[in-house]
Each structure stands twice: as C-alpha cells, then as structure tokens.
PDB file of C-alpha atoms and ligand atoms in Angstrom:
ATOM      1  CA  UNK A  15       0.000   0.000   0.000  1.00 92.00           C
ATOM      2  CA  UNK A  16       1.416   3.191  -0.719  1.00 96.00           C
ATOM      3  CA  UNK A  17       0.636   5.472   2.113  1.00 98.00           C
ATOM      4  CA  UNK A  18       1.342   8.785  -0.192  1.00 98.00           C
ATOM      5  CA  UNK A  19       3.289  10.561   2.300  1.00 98.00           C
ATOM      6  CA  UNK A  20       5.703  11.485   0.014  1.00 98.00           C
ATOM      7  CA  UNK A  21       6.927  15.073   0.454  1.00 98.00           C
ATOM      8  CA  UNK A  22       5.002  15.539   3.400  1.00 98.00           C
ATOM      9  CA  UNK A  23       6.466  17.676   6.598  1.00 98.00           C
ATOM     10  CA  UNK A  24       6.330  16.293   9.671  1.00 99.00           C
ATOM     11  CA  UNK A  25       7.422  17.306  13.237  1.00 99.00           C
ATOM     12  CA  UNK A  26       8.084  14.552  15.706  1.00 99.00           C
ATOM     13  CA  UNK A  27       8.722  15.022  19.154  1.00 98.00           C
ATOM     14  CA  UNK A  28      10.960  13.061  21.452  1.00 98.00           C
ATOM     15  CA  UNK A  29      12.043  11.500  17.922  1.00 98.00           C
ATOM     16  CA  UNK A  30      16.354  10.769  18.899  1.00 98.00           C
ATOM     17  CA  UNK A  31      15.934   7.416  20.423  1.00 98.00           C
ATOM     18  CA  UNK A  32      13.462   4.621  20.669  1.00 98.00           C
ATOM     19  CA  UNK A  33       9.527   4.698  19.466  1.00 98.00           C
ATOM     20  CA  UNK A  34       9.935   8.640  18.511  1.00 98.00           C
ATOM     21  CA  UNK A  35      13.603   7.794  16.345  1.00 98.00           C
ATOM     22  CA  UNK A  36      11.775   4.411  14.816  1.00 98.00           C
ATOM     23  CA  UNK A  37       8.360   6.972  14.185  1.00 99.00           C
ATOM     24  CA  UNK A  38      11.056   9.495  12.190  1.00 98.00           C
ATOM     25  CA  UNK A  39      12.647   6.860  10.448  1.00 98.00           C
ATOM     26  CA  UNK A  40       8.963   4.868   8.904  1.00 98.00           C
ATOM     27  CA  UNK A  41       8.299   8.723   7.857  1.00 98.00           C
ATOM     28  CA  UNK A  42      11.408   9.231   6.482  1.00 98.00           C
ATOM     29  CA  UNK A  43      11.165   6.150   4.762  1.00 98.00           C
ATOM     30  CA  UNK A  44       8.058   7.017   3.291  1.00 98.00           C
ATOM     31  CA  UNK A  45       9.145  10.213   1.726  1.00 98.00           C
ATOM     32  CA  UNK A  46       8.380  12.612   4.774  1.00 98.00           C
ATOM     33  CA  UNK A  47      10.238  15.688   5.276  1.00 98.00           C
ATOM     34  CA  UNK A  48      10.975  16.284   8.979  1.00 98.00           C
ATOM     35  CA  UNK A  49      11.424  18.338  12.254  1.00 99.00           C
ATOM     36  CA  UNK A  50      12.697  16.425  15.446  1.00 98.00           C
ATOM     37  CA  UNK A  51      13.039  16.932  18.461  1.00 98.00           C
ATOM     38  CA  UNK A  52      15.149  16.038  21.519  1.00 98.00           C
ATOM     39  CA  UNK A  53      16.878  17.356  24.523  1.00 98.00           C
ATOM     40  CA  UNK A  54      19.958  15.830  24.130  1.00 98.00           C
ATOM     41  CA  UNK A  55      22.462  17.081  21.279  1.00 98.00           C
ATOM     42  CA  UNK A  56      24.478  13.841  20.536  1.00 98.00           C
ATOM     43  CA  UNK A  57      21.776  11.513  19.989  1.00 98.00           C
ATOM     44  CA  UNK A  58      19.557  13.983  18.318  1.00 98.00           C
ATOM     45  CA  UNK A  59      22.348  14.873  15.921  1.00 98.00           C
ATOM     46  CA  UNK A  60      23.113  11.171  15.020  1.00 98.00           C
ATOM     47  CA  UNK A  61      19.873  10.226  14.412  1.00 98.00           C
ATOM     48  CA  UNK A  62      19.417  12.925  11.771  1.00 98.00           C
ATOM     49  CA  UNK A  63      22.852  12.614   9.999  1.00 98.00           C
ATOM     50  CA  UNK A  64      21.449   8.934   9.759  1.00 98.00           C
ATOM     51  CA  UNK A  65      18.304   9.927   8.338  1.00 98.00           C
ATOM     52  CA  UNK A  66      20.157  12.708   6.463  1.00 98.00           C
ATOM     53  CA  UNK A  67      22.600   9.589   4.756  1.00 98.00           C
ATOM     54  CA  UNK A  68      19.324   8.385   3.587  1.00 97.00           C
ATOM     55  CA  UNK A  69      18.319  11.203   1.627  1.00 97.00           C
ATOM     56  CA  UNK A  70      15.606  12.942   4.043  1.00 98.00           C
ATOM     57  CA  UNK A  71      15.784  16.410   4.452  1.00 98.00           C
ATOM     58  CA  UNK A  72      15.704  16.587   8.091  1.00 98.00           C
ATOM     59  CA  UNK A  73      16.244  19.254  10.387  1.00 98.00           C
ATOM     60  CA  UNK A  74      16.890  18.879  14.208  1.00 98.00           C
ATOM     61  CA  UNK A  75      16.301  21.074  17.189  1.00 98.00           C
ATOM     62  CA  UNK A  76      17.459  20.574  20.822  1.00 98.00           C
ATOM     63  CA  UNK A  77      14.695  21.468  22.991  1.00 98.00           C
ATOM     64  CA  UNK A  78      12.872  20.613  26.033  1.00 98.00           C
ATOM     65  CA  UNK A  79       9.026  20.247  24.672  1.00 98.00           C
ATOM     66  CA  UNK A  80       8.287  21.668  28.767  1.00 98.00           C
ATOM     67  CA  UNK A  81       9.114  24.869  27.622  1.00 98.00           C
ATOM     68  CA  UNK A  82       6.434  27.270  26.657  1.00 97.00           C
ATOM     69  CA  UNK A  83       7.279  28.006  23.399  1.00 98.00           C
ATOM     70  CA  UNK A  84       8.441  24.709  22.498  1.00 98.00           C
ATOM     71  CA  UNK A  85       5.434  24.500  19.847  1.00 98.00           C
ATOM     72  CA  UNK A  86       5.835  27.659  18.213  1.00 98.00           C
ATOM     73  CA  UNK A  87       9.914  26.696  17.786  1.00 98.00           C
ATOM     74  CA  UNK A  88       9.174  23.676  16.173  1.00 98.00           C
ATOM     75  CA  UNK A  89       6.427  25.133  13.941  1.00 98.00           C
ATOM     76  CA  UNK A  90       8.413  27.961  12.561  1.00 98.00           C
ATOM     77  CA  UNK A  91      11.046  25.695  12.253  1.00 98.00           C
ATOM     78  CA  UNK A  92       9.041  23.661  10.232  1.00 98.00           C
ATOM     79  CA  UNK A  93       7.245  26.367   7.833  1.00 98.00           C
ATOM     80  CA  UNK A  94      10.493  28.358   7.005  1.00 98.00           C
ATOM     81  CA  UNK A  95      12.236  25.068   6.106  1.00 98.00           C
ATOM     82  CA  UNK A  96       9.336  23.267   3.785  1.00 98.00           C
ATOM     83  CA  UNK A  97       6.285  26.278   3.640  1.00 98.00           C
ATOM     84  CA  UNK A  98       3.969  23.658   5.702  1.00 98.00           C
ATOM     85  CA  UNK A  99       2.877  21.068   8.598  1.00 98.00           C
ATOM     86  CA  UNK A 100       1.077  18.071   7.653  1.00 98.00           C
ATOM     87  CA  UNK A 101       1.799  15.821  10.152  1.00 99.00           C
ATOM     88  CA  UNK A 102       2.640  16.313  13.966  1.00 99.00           C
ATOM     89  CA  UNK A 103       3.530  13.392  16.545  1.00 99.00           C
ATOM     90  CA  UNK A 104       3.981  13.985  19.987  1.00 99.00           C
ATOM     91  CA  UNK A 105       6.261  10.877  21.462  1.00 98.00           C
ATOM     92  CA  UNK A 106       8.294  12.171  24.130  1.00 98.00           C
ATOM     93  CA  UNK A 107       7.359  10.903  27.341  1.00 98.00           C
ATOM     94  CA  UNK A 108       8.044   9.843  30.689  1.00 97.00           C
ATOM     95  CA  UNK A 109       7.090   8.524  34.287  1.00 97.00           C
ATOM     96  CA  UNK A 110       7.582   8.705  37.516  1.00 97.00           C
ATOM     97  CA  UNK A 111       7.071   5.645  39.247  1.00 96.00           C
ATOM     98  CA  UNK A 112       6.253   5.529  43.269  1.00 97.00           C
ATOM     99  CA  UNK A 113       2.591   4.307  45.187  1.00 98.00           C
ATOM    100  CA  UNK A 114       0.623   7.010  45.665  1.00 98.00           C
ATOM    101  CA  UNK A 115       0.870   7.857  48.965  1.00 98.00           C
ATOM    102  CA  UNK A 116       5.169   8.960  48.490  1.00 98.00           C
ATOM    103  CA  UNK A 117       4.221  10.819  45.515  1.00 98.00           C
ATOM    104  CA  UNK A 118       4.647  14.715  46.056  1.00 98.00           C
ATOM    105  CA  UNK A 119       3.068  17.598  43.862  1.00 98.00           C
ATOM    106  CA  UNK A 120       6.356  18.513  42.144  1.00 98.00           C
ATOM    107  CA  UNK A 121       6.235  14.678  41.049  1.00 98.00           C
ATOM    108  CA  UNK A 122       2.936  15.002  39.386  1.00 98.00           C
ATOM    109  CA  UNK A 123       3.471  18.327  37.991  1.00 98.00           C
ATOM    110  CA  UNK A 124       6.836  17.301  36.518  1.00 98.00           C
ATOM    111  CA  UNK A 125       5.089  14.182  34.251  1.00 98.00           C
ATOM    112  CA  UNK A 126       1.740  16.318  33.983  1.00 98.00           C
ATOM    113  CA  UNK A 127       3.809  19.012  31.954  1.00 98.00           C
ATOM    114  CA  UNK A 128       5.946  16.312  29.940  1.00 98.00           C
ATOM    115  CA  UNK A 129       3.019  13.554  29.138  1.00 98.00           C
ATOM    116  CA  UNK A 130       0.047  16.317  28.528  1.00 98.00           C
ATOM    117  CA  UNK A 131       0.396  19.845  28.429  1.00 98.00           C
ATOM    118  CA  UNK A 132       3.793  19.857  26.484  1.00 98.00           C
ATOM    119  CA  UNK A 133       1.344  17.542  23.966  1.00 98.00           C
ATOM    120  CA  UNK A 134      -1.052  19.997  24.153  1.00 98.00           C
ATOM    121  CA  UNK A 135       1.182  23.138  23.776  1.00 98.00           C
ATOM    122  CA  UNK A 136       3.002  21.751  20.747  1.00 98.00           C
ATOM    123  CA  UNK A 137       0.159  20.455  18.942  1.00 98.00           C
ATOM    124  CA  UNK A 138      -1.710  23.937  19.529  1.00 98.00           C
ATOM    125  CA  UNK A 139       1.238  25.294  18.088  1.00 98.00           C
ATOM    126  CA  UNK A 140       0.743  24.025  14.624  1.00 98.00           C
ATOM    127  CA  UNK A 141      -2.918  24.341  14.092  1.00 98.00           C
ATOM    128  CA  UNK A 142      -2.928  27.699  12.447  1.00 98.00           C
ATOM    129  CA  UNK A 143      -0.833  25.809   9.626  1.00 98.00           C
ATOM    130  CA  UNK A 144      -2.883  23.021   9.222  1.00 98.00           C
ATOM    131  CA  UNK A 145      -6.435  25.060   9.631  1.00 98.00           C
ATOM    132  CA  UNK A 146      -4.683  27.012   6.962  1.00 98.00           C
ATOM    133  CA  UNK A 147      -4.497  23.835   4.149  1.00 97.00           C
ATOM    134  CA  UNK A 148      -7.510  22.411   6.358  1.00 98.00           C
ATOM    135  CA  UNK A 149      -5.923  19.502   6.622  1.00 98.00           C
ATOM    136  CA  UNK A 150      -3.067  17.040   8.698  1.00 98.00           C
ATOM    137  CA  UNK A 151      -2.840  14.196  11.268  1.00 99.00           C
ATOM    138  CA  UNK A 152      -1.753  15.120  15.320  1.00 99.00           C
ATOM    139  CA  UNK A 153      -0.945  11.825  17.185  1.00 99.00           C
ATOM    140  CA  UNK A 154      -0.062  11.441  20.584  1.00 99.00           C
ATOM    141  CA  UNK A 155       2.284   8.417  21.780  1.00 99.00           C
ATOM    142  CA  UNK A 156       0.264   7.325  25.111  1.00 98.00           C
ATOM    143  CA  UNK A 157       0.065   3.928  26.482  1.00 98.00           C
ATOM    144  CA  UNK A 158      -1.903   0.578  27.454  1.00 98.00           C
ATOM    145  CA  UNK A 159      -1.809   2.150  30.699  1.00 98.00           C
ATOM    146  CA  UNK A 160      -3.883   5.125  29.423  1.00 98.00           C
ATOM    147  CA  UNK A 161      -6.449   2.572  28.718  1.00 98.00           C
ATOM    148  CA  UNK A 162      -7.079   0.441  31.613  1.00 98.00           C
ATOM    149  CA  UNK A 163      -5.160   0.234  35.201  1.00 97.00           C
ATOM    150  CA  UNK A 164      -1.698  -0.351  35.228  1.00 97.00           C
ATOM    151  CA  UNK A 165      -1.562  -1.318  38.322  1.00 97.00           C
ATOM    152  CA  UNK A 166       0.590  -0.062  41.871  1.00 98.00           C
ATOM    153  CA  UNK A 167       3.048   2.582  41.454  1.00 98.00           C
ATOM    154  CA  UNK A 168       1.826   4.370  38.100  1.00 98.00           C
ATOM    155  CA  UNK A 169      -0.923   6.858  39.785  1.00 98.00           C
ATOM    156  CA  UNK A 170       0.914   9.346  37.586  1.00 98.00           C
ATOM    157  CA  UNK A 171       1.854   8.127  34.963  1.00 98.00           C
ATOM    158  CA  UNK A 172      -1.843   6.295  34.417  1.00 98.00           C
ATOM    159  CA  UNK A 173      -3.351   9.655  34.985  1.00 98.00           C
ATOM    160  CA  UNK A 174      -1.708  11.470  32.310  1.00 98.00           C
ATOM    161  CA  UNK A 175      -1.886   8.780  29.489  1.00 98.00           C
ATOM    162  CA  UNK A 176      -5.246   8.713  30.227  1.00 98.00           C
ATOM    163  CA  UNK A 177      -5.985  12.704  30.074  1.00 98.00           C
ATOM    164  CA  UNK A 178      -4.106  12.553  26.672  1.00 98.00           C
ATOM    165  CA  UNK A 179      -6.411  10.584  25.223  1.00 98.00           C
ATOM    166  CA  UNK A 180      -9.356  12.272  26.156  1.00 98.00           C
ATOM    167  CA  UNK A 181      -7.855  15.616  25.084  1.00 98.00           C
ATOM    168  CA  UNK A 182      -7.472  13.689  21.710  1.00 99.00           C
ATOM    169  CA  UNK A 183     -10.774  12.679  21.673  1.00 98.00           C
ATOM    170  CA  UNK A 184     -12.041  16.594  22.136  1.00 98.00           C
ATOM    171  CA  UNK A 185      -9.065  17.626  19.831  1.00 99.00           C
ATOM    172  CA  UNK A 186     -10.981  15.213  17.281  1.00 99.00           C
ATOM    173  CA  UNK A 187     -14.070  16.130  17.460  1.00 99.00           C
ATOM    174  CA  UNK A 188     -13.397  20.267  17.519  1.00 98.00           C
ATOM    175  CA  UNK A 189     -10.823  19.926  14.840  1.00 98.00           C
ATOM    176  CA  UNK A 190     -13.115  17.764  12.136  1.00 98.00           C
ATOM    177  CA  UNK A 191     -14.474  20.874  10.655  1.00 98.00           C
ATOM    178  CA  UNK A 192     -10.905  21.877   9.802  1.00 98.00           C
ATOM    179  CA  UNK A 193     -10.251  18.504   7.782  1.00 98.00           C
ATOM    180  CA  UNK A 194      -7.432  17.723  10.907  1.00 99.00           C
ATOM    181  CA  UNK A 195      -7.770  14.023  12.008  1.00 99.00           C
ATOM    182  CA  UNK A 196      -6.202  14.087  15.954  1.00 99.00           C
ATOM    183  CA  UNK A 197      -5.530   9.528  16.919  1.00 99.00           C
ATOM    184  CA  UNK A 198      -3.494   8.447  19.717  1.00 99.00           C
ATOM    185  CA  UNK A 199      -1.147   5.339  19.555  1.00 99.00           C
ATOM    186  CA  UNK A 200      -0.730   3.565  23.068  1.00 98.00           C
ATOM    187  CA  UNK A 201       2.079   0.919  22.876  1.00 98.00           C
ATOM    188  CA  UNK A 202       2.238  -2.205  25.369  1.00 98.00           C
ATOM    189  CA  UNK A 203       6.093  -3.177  26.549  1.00 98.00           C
ATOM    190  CA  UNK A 204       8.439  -2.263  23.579  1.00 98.00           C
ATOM    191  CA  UNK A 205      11.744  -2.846  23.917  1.00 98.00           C
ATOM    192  CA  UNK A 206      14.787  -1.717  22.192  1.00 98.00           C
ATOM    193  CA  UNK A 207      18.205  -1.360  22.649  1.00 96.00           C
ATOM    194  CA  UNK A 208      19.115   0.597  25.442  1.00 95.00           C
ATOM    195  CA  UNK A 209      14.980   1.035  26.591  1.00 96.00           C
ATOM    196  CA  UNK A 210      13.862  -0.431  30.324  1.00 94.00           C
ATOM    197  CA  UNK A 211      12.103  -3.177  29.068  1.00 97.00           C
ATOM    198  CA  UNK A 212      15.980  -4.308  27.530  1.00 97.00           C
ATOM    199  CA  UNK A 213      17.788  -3.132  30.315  1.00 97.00           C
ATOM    200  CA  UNK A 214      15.394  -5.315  33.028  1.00 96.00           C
ATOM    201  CA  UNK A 215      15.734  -7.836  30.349  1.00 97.00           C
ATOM    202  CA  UNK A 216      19.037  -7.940  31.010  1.00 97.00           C
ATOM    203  CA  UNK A 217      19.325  -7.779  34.797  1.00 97.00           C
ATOM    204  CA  UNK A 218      16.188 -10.217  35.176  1.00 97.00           C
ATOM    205  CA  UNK A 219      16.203 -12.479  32.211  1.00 96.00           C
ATOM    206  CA  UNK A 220      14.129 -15.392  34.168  1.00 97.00           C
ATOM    207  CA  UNK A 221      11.530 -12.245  35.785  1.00 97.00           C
ATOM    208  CA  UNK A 222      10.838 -11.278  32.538  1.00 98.00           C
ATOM    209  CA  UNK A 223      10.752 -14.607  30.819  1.00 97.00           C
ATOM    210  CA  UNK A 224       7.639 -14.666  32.929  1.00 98.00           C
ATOM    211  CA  UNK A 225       6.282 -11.413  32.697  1.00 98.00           C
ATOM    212  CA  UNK A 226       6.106 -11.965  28.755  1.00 98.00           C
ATOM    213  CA  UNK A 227       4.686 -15.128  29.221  1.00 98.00           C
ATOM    214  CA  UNK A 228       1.750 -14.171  31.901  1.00 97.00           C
ATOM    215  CA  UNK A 229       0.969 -10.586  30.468  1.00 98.00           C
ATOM    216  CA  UNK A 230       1.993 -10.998  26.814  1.00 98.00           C
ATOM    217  CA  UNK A 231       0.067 -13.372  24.765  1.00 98.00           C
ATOM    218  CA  UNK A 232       1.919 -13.047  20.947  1.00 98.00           C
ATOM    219  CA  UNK A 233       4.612 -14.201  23.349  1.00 98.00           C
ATOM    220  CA  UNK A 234       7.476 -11.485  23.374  1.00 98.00           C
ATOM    221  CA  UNK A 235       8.016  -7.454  23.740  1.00 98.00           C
ATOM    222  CA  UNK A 236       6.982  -5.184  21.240  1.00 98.00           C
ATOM    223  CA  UNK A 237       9.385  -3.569  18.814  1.00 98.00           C
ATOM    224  CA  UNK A 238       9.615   0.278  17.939  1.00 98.00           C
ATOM    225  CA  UNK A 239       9.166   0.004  14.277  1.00 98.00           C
ATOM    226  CA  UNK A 240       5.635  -1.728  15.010  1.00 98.00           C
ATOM    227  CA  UNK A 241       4.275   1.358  16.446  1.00 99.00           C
ATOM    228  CA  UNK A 242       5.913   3.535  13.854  1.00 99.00           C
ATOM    229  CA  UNK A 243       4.604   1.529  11.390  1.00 98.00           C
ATOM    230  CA  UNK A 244       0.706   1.907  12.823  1.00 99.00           C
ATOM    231  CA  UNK A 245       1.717   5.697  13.113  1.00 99.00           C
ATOM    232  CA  UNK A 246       2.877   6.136   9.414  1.00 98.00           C
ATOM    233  CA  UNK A 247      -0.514   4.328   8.387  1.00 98.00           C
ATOM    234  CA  UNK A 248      -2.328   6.555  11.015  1.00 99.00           C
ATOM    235  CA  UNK A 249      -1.529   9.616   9.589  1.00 98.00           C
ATOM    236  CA  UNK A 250      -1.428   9.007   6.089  1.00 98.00           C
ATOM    237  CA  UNK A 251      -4.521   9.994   3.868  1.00 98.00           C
ATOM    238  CA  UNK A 252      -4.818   6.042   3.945  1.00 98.00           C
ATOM    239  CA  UNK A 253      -6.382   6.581   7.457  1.00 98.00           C
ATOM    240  CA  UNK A 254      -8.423   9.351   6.126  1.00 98.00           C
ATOM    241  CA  UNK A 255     -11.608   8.123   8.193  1.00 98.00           C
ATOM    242  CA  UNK A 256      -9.702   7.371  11.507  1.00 99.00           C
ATOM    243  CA  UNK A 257     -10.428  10.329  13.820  1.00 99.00           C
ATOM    244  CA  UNK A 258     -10.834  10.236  17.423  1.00 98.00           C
ATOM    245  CA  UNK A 259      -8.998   6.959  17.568  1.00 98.00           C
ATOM    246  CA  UNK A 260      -6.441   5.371  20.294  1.00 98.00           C
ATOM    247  CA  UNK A 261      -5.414   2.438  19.338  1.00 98.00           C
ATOM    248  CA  UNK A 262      -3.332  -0.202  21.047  1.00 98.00           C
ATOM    249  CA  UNK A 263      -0.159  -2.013  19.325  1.00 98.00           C
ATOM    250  CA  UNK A 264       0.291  -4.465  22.483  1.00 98.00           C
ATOM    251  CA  UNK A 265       0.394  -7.982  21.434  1.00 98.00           C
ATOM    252  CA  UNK A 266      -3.247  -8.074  23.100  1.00 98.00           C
ATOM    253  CA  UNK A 267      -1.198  -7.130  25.691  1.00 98.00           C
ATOM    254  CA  UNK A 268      -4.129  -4.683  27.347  1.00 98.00           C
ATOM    255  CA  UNK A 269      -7.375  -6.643  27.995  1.00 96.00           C
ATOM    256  CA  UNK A 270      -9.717  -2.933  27.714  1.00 96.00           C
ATOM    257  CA  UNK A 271     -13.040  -3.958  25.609  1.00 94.00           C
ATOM    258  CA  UNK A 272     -12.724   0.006  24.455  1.00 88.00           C
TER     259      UNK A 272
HETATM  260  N1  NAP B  12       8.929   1.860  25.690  1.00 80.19           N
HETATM  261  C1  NAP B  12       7.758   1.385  26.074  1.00 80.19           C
HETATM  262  O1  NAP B  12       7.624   0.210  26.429  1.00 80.19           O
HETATM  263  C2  NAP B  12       6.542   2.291  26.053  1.00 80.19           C
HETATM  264  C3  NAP B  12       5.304   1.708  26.330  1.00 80.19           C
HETATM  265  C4  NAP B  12       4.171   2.508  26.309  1.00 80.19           C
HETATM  266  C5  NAP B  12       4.273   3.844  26.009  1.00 80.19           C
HETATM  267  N2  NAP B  12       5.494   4.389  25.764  1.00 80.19           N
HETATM  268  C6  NAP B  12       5.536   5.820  25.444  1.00 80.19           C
HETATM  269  O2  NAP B  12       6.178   5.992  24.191  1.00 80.19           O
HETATM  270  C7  NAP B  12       6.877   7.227  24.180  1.00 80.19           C
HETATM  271  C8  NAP B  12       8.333   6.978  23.804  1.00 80.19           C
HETATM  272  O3  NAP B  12       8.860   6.047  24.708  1.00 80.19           O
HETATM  273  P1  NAP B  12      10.344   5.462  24.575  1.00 80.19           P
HETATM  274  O4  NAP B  12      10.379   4.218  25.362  1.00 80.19           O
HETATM  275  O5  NAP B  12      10.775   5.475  23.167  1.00 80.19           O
HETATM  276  O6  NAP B  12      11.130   6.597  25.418  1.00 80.19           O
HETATM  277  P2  NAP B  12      12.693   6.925  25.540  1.00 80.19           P
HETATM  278  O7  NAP B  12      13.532   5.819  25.036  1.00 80.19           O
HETATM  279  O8  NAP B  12      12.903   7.429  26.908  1.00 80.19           O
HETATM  280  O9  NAP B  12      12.861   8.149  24.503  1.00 80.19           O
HETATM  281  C9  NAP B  12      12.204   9.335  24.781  1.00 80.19           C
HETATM  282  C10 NAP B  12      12.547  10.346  23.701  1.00 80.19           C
HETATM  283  O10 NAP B  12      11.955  11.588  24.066  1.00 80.19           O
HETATM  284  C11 NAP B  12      12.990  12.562  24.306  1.00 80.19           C
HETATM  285  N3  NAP B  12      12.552  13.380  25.424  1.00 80.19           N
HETATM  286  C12 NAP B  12      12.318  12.999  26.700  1.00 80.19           C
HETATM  287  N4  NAP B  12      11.921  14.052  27.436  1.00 80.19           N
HETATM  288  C13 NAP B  12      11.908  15.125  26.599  1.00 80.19           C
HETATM  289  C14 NAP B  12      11.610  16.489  26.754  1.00 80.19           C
HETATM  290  N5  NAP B  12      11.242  16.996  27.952  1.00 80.19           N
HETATM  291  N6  NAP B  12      11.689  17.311  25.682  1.00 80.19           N
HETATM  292  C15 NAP B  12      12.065  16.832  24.483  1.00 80.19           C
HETATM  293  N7  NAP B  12      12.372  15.538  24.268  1.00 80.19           N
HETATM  294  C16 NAP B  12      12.293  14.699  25.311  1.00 80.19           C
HETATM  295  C17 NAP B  12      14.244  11.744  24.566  1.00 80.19           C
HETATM  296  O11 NAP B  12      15.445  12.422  24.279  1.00 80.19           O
HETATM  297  P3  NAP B  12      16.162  13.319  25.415  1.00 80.19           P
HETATM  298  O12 NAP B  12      16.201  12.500  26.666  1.00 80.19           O
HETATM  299  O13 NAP B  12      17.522  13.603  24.835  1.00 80.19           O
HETATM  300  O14 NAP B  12      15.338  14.545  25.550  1.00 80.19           O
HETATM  301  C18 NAP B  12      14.025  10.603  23.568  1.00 80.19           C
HETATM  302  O15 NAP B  12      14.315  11.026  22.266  1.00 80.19           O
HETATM  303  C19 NAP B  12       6.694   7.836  25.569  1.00 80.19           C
HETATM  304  O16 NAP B  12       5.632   8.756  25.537  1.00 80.19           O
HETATM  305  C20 NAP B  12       6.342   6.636  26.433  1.00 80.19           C
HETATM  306  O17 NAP B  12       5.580   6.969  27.565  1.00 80.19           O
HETATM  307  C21 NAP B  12       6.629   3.650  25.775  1.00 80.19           C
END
C-alpha cells in the first residue's frame, strides 16, 4: 500500500531514540520531510545525519518540549524550512514511578507538563498551519496504561496517558471541521536497545521470561518500528476516516473492551 506521504512535513517530538527515532525513520522512509526533536544534542544529531545519509531532508532542534514556546519553535522551524505542517507526533514521554501515597506535587506536575500539556502546547502550536491547508494528522504516543489500570506505582503516569487521550478525543471532534484528524497510539512493553524493558531484560532475564509469558500473549516485547509503522498508516490519507482513535499495538497485551 502506498501510504502517499511522500513530500510531506512532519514534526516529531521526542524523535532521537526509541519509538519517537523508529516513528522518524517509517516517515522518512516514506518520503516525509521532517522536524525532530530532543533534549539531548548527541543523539539527536546522530539520528538525523542517519536519516540525512538516507536522503531525508531533516532538520533537528534541541529542545525541552516543557518549555512554553516549544510548539511555536518547532512550527516555525518547520514552515520556514518546507512552507507547511502536515503531520505532527507527539512521542516524548516519561514517568515517575512511586505508590501514591510517596508521591509529592512537584512529582505530578513534573510528568503532567511532559506527558500532557507539552502535547497539548506543541500540537496547539501548529494548528494555524494546518487550519490554513484544512488539513493534517496530530498523534499522541500514550500507552496501554492510558487505557485500563496499570496497576501499583503508576498513579501518575496512568493519569496522564489517560488525560491525553481524552484531550485527543475533544481535539478530534473540535478539529473535524478543519479537515485535521487528531488519533493516539498507546504501545504495550516495547523494547529496544538501550529502553527499560531491555535493560530489566538484562538484569532479570528469568523475571521477565515470565512477565512476557503471563501478560503478553503473541509471546514477546513489542518492537519500535511496530508502532511507527501503525503511526505512518495513522496519519497518512490512507487513514483518512480514523479520527478520534487510540489504538493499542500491544500484542493483546491490554485486555480494555474500548
Ligand atoms: N517503551 C515502552 O515500552 C513504552 C510503552 C508505552 C508507552 N510508551 C511511550 O512511548 C513514548 C516513547 O517512549 P520510549 O520508550 O521510546 O522513550 P525513551 O527511550 O525514553 O525516549 C524518549 C525520547 O523523548 C525525548 N525526550 C524525553 N523528554 C523530553 C523532553 N522533555 N523534551 C524533548 N524531548 C524529550 C528523549 O530524548 P532526550 O532525553 O535527549 O530529551 C528521547 O528522544 C513515551 O511517551 C512513552 O511513555 C513507551
């Protein structure tokens, strides 16, 4: 299928290293022009003289998407180097793990700014653009745990997958009229080099020998490239009636009904 992304500009957050990197590289490899993001120089850099090597005119900025003007950065950035936004994906992330009871405000508000309202800020930021052409795809990296309980120790984290996705939802609906589709991805256990998943892999190789097999029924962890592969099909004019959508890429990992 060819997803007819070719020539299409799209910013990608969180994009030097795991799910974000393997979401820049299916776009890339699809034609995409790109923005990417990252905090950290080296990694950032690498990853876009590789995608550079390939022939994708890629541009990368070092920033921290916390920072209030984080969106309007990357959107300028975006429309001075290629005239227009088509496609934004929001994949940075992180959590804070802890039960409930130890967790202090500066906790929450650290992951609440870095899982939603950096998502929200960015994406905000390239809407004029994309109201403009009245059309492109926002997609928000969440989780299985944004779905249903994770269980002890992810108050916070759980909470702010979950928000995402309802923002999307809204987002969605309110952004129809504009021809802007807004889905969200949530991703079971992926591992990749260098991720959690491969470092407790490595530390625990009988714990998680068992964790795949009780909580993962395809029978091993997911990999990056098959959630960048959903996300490339996701916002592609291929997906051009999927609004409003989270969808998991878990080996039936999650049991949610919804
Ligand atoms: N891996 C999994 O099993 C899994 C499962 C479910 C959901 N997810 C979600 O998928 C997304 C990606 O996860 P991952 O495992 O690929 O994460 P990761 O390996 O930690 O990579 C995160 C990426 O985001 C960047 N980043 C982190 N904080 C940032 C900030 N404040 N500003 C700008 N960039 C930032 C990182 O680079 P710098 O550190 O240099 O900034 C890196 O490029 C996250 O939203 C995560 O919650 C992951």
């Amino acid at each position: 299928m060819d997803l007819n992304l070719k020539g299409k500009v799209a910013v990608v957050t969180g994009a030097s290293r795991g799910i974000g990197r393997a979401i820049a590289e299916s776009l890339a490899g699809e034609g995409c022009h790109l923005v990417l993001c990252a905090r950290g120089q080296a990694e950032l850099d690498e990853t876009c003289r590789e995608l550079g090597s390939r022939g994708t005119s890629v541009f990368g900025m070092v920033m921290d998407i916390t920072r209030p003007d984080a969106g309007k950065l990357l959107a300028d950035k975006a429309l001075q180097e290629f005239g227009h936004i088509d496609i934004f994906v929001g994949s940075a992330g992180g959590n804070k793990r802890g039960n409930f009871a130890d967790t202090t405000d500066a906790d929450w508000q650290e992951i609440i700014e870095l899982n939603l309202k950096a998502h929200l800020n960015t994406s905000r930021a390239v809407l004029p653009a994309m109201r403009q052409q009245k059309s492109g795809s926002i997609l928000f990296i969440t989780s299985i745990f944004g779905r249903e309980a994770g269980g002890k120790g992810l108050s916070i984290y759980n909470t702010t997958k979950s928000a995402l996705i309802s923002a999307a939802k809204i987002m969605a609906i309110e952004l129809a009229e504009d021809g802007i589709r807004v889905n969200t991805v949530a991703p079971g256990s992926i591992r990749f080099p260098g991720s959690s998943w491969d470092n407790r892999c490595k530390s625990d190789p009988e714990g998680m020998k068992s964790f795949v097999a009780s909580n993962i029924p395809l029978g091993r962890f997911g990999k990056a490239e098959e959630v960048a592969d959903v996300v490339a099909f996701l916002s592609s004019d291929r997906a051009s009636w999927i609004s409003g959508a989270c969808v998991p890429v878990d080996g039936v990992q999650s049991k949610s009904l919804i």
